Short mmCIF file of C-alpha atoms in Angstrom, two decimals:
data_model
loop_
_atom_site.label_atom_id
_atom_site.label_comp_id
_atom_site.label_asym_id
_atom_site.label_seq_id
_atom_site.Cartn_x
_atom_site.Cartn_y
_atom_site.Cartn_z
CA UNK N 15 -5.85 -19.82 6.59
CA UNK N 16 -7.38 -18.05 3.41
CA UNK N 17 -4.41 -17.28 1.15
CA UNK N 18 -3.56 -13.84 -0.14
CA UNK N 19 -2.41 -12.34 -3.14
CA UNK N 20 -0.45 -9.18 -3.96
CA UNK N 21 -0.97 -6.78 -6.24
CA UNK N 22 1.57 -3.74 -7.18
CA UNK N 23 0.71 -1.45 -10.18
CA UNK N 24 3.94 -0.04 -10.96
CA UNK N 25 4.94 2.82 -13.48
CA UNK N 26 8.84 4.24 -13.30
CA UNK N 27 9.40 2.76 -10.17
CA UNK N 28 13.25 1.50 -10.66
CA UNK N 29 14.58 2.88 -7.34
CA UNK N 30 11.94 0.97 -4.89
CA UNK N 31 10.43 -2.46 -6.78
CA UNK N 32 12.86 -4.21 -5.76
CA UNK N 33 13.40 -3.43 -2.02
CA UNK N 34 9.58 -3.55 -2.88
CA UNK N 35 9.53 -7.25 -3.88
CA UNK N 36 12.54 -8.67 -0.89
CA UNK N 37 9.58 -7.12 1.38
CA UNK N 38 6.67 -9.02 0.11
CA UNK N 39 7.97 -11.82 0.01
CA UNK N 40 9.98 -12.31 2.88
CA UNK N 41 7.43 -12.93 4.67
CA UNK N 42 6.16 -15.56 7.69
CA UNK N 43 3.29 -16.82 5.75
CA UNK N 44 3.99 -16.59 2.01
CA UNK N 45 1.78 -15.15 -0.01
CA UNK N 46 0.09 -16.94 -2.83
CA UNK N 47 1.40 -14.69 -5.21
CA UNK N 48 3.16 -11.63 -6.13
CA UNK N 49 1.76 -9.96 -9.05
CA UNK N 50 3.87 -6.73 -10.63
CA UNK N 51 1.58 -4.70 -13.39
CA UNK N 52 3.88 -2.60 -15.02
CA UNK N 53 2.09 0.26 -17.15
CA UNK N 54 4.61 1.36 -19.57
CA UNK N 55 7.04 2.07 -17.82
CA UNK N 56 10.05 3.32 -19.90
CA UNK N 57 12.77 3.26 -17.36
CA UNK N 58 14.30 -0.15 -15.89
CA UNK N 59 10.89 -1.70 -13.37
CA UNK N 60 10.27 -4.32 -15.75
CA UNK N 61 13.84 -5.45 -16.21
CA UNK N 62 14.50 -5.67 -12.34
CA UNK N 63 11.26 -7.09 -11.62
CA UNK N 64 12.44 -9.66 -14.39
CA UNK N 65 15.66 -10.60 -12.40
CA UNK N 66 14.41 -10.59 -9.22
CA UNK N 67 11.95 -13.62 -11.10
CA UNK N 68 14.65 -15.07 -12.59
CA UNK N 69 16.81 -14.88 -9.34
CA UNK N 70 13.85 -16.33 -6.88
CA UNK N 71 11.62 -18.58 -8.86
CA UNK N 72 10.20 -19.97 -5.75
CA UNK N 73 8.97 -16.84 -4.54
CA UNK N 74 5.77 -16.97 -6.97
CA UNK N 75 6.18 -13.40 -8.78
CA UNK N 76 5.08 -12.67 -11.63
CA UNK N 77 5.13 -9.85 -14.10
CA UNK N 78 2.49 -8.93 -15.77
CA UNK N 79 2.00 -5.69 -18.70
CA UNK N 80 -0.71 -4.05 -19.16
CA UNK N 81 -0.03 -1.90 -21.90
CA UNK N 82 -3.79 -0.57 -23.20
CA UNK N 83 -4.25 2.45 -20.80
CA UNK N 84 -2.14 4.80 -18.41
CA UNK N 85 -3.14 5.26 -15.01
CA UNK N 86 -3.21 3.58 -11.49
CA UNK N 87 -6.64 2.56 -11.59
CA UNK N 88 -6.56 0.46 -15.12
CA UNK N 89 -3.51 -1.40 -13.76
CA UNK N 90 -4.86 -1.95 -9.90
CA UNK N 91 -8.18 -3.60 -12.03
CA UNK N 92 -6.11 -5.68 -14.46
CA UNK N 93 -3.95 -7.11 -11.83
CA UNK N 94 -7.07 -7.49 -9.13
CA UNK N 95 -8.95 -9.13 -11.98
CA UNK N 96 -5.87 -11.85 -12.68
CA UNK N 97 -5.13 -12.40 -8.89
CA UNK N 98 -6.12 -16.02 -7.52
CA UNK N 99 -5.90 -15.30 -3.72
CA UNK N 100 -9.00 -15.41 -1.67
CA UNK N 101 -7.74 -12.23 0.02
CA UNK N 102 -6.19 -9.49 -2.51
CA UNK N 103 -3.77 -7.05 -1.30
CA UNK N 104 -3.05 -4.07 -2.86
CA UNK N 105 -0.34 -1.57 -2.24
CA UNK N 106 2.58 0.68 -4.36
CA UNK N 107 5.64 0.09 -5.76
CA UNK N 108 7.41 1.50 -3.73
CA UNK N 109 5.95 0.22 -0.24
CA UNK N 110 7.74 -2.40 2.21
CA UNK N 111 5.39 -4.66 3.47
CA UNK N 112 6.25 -6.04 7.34
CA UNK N 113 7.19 -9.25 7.42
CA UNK N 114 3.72 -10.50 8.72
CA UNK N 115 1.60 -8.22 7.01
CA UNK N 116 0.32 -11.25 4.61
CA UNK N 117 -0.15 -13.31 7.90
CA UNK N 118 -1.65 -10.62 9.78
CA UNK N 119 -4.09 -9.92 7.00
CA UNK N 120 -4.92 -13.11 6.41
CA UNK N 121 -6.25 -14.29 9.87
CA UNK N 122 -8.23 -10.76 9.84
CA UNK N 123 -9.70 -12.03 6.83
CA UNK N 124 -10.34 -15.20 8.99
CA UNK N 125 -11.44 -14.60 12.23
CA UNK N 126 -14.18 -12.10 10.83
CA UNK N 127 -15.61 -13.61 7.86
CA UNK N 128 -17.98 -10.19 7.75
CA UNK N 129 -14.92 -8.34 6.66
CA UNK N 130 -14.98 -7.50 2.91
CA UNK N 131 -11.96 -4.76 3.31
CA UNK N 132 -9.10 -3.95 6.19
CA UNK N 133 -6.31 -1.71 6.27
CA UNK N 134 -3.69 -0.39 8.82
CA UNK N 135 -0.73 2.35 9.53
CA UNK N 136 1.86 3.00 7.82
CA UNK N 137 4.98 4.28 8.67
CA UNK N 138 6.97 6.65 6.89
CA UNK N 139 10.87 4.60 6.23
CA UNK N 140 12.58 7.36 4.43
CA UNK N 141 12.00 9.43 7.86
CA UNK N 142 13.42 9.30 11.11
CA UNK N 143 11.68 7.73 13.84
CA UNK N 144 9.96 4.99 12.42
CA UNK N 145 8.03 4.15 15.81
CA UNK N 146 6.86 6.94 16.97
CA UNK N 147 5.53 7.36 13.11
CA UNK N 148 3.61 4.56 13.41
CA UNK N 149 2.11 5.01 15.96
CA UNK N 150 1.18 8.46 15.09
CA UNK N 151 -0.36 7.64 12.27
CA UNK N 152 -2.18 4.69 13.75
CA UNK N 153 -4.00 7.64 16.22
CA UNK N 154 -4.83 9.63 13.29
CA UNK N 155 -6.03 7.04 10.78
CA UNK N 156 -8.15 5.19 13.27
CA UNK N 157 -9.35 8.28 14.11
CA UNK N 158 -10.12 10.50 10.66
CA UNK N 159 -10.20 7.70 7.65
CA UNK N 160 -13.80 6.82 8.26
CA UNK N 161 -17.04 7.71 5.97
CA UNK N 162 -20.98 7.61 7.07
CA UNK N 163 -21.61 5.75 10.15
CA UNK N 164 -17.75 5.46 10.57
CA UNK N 165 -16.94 2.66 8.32
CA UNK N 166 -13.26 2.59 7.44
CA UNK N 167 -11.61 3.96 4.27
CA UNK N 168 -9.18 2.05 3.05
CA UNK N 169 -5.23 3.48 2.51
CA UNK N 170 -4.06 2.69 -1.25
CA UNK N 171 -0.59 1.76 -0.36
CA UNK N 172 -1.76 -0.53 2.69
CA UNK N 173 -4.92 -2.25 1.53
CA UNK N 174 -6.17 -5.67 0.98
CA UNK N 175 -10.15 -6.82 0.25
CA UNK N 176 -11.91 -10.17 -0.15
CA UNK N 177 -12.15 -11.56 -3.71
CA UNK N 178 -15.48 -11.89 -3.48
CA UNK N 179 -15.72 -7.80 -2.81
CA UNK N 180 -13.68 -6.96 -5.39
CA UNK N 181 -16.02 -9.04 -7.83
CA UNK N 182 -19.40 -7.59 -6.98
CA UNK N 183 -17.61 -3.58 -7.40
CA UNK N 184 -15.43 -4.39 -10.27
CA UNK N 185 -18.06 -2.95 -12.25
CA UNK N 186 -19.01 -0.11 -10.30
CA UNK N 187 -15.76 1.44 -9.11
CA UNK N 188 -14.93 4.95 -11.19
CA UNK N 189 -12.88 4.70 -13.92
CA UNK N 190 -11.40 8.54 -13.13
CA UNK N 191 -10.34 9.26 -16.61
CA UNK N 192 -9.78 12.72 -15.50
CA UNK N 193 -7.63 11.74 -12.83
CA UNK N 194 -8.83 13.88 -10.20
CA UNK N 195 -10.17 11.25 -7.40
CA UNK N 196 -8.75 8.97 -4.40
CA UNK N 197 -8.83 5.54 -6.13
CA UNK N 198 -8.55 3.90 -2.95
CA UNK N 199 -10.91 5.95 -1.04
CA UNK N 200 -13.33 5.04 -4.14
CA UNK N 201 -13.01 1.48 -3.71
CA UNK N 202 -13.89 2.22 -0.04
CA UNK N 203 -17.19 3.68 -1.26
CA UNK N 204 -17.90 1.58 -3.41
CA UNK N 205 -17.83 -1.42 -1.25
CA UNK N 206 -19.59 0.72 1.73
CA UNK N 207 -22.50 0.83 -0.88
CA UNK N 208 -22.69 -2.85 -1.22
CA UNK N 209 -23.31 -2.83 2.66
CA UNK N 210 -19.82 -4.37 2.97
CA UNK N 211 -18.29 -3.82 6.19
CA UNK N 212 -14.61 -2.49 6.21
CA UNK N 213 -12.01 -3.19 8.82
CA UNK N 214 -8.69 -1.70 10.36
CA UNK N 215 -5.89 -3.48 11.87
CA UNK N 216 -3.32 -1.55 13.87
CA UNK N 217 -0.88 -4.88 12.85
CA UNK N 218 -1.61 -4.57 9.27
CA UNK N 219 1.64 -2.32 8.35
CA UNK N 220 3.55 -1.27 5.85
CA UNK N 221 6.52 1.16 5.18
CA UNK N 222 5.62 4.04 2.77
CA UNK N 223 8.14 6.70 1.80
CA UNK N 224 7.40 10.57 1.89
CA UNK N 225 8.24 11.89 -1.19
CA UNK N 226 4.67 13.17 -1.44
CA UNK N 227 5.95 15.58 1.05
CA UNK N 228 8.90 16.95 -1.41
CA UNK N 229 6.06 18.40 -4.02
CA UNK N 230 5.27 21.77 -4.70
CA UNK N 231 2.51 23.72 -2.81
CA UNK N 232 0.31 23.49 -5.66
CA UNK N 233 1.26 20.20 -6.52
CA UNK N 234 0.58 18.73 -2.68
CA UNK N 235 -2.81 21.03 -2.65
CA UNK N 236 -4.22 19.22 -6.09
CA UNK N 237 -3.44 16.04 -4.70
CA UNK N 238 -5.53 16.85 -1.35
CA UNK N 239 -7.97 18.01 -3.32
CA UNK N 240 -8.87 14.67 -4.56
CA UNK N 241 -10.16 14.28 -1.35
CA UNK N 242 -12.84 16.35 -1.87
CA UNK N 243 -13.49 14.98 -5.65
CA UNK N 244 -14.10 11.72 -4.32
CA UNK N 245 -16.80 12.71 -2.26
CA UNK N 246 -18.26 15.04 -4.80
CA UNK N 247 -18.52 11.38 -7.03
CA UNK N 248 -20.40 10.23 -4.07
CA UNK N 249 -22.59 12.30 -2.48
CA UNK N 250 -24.73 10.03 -0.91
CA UNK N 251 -21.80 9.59 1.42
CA UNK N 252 -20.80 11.79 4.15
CA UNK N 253 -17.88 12.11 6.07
CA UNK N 254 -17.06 14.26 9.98
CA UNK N 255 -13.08 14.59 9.32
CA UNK N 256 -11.43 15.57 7.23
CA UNK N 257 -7.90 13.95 6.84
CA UNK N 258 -6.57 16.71 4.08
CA UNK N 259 -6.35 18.96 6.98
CA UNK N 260 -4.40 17.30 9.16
CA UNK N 261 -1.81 16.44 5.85
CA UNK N 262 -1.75 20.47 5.39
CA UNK N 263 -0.96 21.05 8.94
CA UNK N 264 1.57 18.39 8.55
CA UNK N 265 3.24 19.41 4.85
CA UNK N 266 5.52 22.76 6.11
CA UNK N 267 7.50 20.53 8.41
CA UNK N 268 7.95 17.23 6.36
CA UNK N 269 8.81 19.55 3.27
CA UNK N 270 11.09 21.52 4.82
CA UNK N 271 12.87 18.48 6.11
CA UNK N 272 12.37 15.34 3.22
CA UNK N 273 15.24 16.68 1.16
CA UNK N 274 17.53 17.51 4.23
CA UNK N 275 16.88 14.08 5.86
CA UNK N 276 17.77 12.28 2.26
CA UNK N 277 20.74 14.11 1.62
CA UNK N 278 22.01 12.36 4.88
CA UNK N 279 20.48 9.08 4.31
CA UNK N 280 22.51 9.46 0.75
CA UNK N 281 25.99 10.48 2.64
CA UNK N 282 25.77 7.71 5.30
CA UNK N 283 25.23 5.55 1.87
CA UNK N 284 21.84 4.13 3.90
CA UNK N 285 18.96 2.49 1.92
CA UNK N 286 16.06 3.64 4.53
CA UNK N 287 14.11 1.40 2.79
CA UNK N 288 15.90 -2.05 2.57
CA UNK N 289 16.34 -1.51 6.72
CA UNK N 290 12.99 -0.26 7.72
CA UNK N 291 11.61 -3.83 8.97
CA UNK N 292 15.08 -5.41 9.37
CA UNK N 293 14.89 -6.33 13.00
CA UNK N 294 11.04 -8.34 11.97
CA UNK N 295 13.34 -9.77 9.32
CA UNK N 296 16.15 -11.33 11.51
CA UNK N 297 13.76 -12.22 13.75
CA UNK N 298 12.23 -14.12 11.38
CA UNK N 299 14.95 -15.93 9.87
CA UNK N 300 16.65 -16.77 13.11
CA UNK N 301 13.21 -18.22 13.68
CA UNK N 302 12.78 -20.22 10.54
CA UNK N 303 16.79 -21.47 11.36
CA UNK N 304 15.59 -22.79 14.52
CA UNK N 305 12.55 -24.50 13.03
CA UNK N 306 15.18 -26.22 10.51
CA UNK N 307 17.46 -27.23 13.68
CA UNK N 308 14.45 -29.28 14.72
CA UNK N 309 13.76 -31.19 11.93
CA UNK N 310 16.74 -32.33 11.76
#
């Protein structure tokens, strides 16, 4: 199986990175490494992702700094550039992998060696009704994130390439000083230029939280507007949907109810997400406790 590494930029992200790291690494295939680029932060990320080193130095995490420039996109490149996997995974800080997302994205990677980028749903864990989340947003994403001919974009915080993809547009992909554009939907460009087929996998998930949701108006409308930047970088590529439109249609309802749903999340003293994948988890150690029994 090819091995995968993880990447997570990570800027003031104390509250998630580490329900963050338990997720990536409790996984059924480990993954070759778990690589933390903190950008400045001046709150307490590195420090936790520190102890939870310190704590679990099997689990192969590492923190790196990178320190010369602010911004996503400078710390998703200097922590792609460093990772050793054959497969490099990509998401955020504050996203909780499923416990076979590494092994699920590996054999994608392996049973189609044309592959060169995959991603999958997500599922929103400070939100009720995880399921039925899912598998809404599995509709809509197979359905809408697609460019040209329908070649998949890839999802930022549920994203993993080859190595060998990420090496031939590590020179190309945008730099976005401006910070205006959909780094992830750039990367899907860019590798859609190199004739590099992209992938999704309805298995491939990962728990994302909504705070996007609890933004402003104008704050939530210059964030979909990168939508629209991205393709204006690109305009040899076209696209039929337009996913922004479904996110407005969606943004009155999950606004109105973010902050009332965390407020009870908060009273019931419930960490959405340390429990979003905690039935895959059991399962999984009551699995690896069996596999013990029987070697001994």
């Amino acid at each position: 199986m090819l091995t995968v590494s993880i990447v997570i930029p990570a800027w003031n992200e104390e509250d998630r990175i580490g329900d963050c790291l338990v997720n990536a690494t409790r996984q059924s295939q480990a993954p070759l490494e778990v690589l933390v680029v903190d950008n400045k932060s001046t709150d307490r990320t590195a420090a936790i992702v520190q102890d939870f080193i310190d704590r679990n130095p099997d689990q192969h995490v590492e923190l790196l700094h990178q320190d010369k420039d602010q911004g996503l996109i400078p710390s998703r490149n200097y922590g792609l550039d460093r990772a050793k996997g054959d497969i490099l995974g990509r998401i955020d800080a504050d996203c909780m992998l499923r416990p076979n997302w590494v092994e699920v994205v590996s054999r994608t990677f392996t049973e189609d060696p044309d592959a060169m980028g995959a991603t999958g749903p997500v599922a929103y864990y400070d939100m009720p009704g995880k399921k039925i989340g899912l598998k809404g947003d599995d509709t809509i994403r197979k359905a809408i994130y697609r460019a040209d001919d329908g070649q998949y974009l890839l999802y930022g915080s549920n994203m993993a390439l080859r190595a060998t993809a990420w090496k031939a547009i590590r020179n190309e992909v945008c730099r976005d000083k401006a910070d205006i554009l959909h780094e992830d939907v750039d990367v899907s460009l860019h590798l859609i230029d190199q004739g590099f087929k992209t992938v999704y996998c309805k298995d491939m998930n990962a728990g994302i939280s909504a705070r996007r949701m609890d933004t402003s108006f104008t704050s939530f409308r210059h964030y979909m507007q990168r939508f629209k930047n991205t393709f204006d970088a690109h305009p040899q590529h076209t696209r039929e949907q337009k996913p922004e439109h479904t996110l407005y249609a969606l943004y009155p309802i999950l606004r109105a109810f973010y902050p009332v749903y965390q407020k009870y999340l908060e009273s019931a003293d419930i960490n959405p997400a340390e429990r979003v994948w905690i039935s895959e988890q059991m399962e999984l150690f009551h699995r690896h406790e069996q596999e013990m029994d029987q070697e001994d």
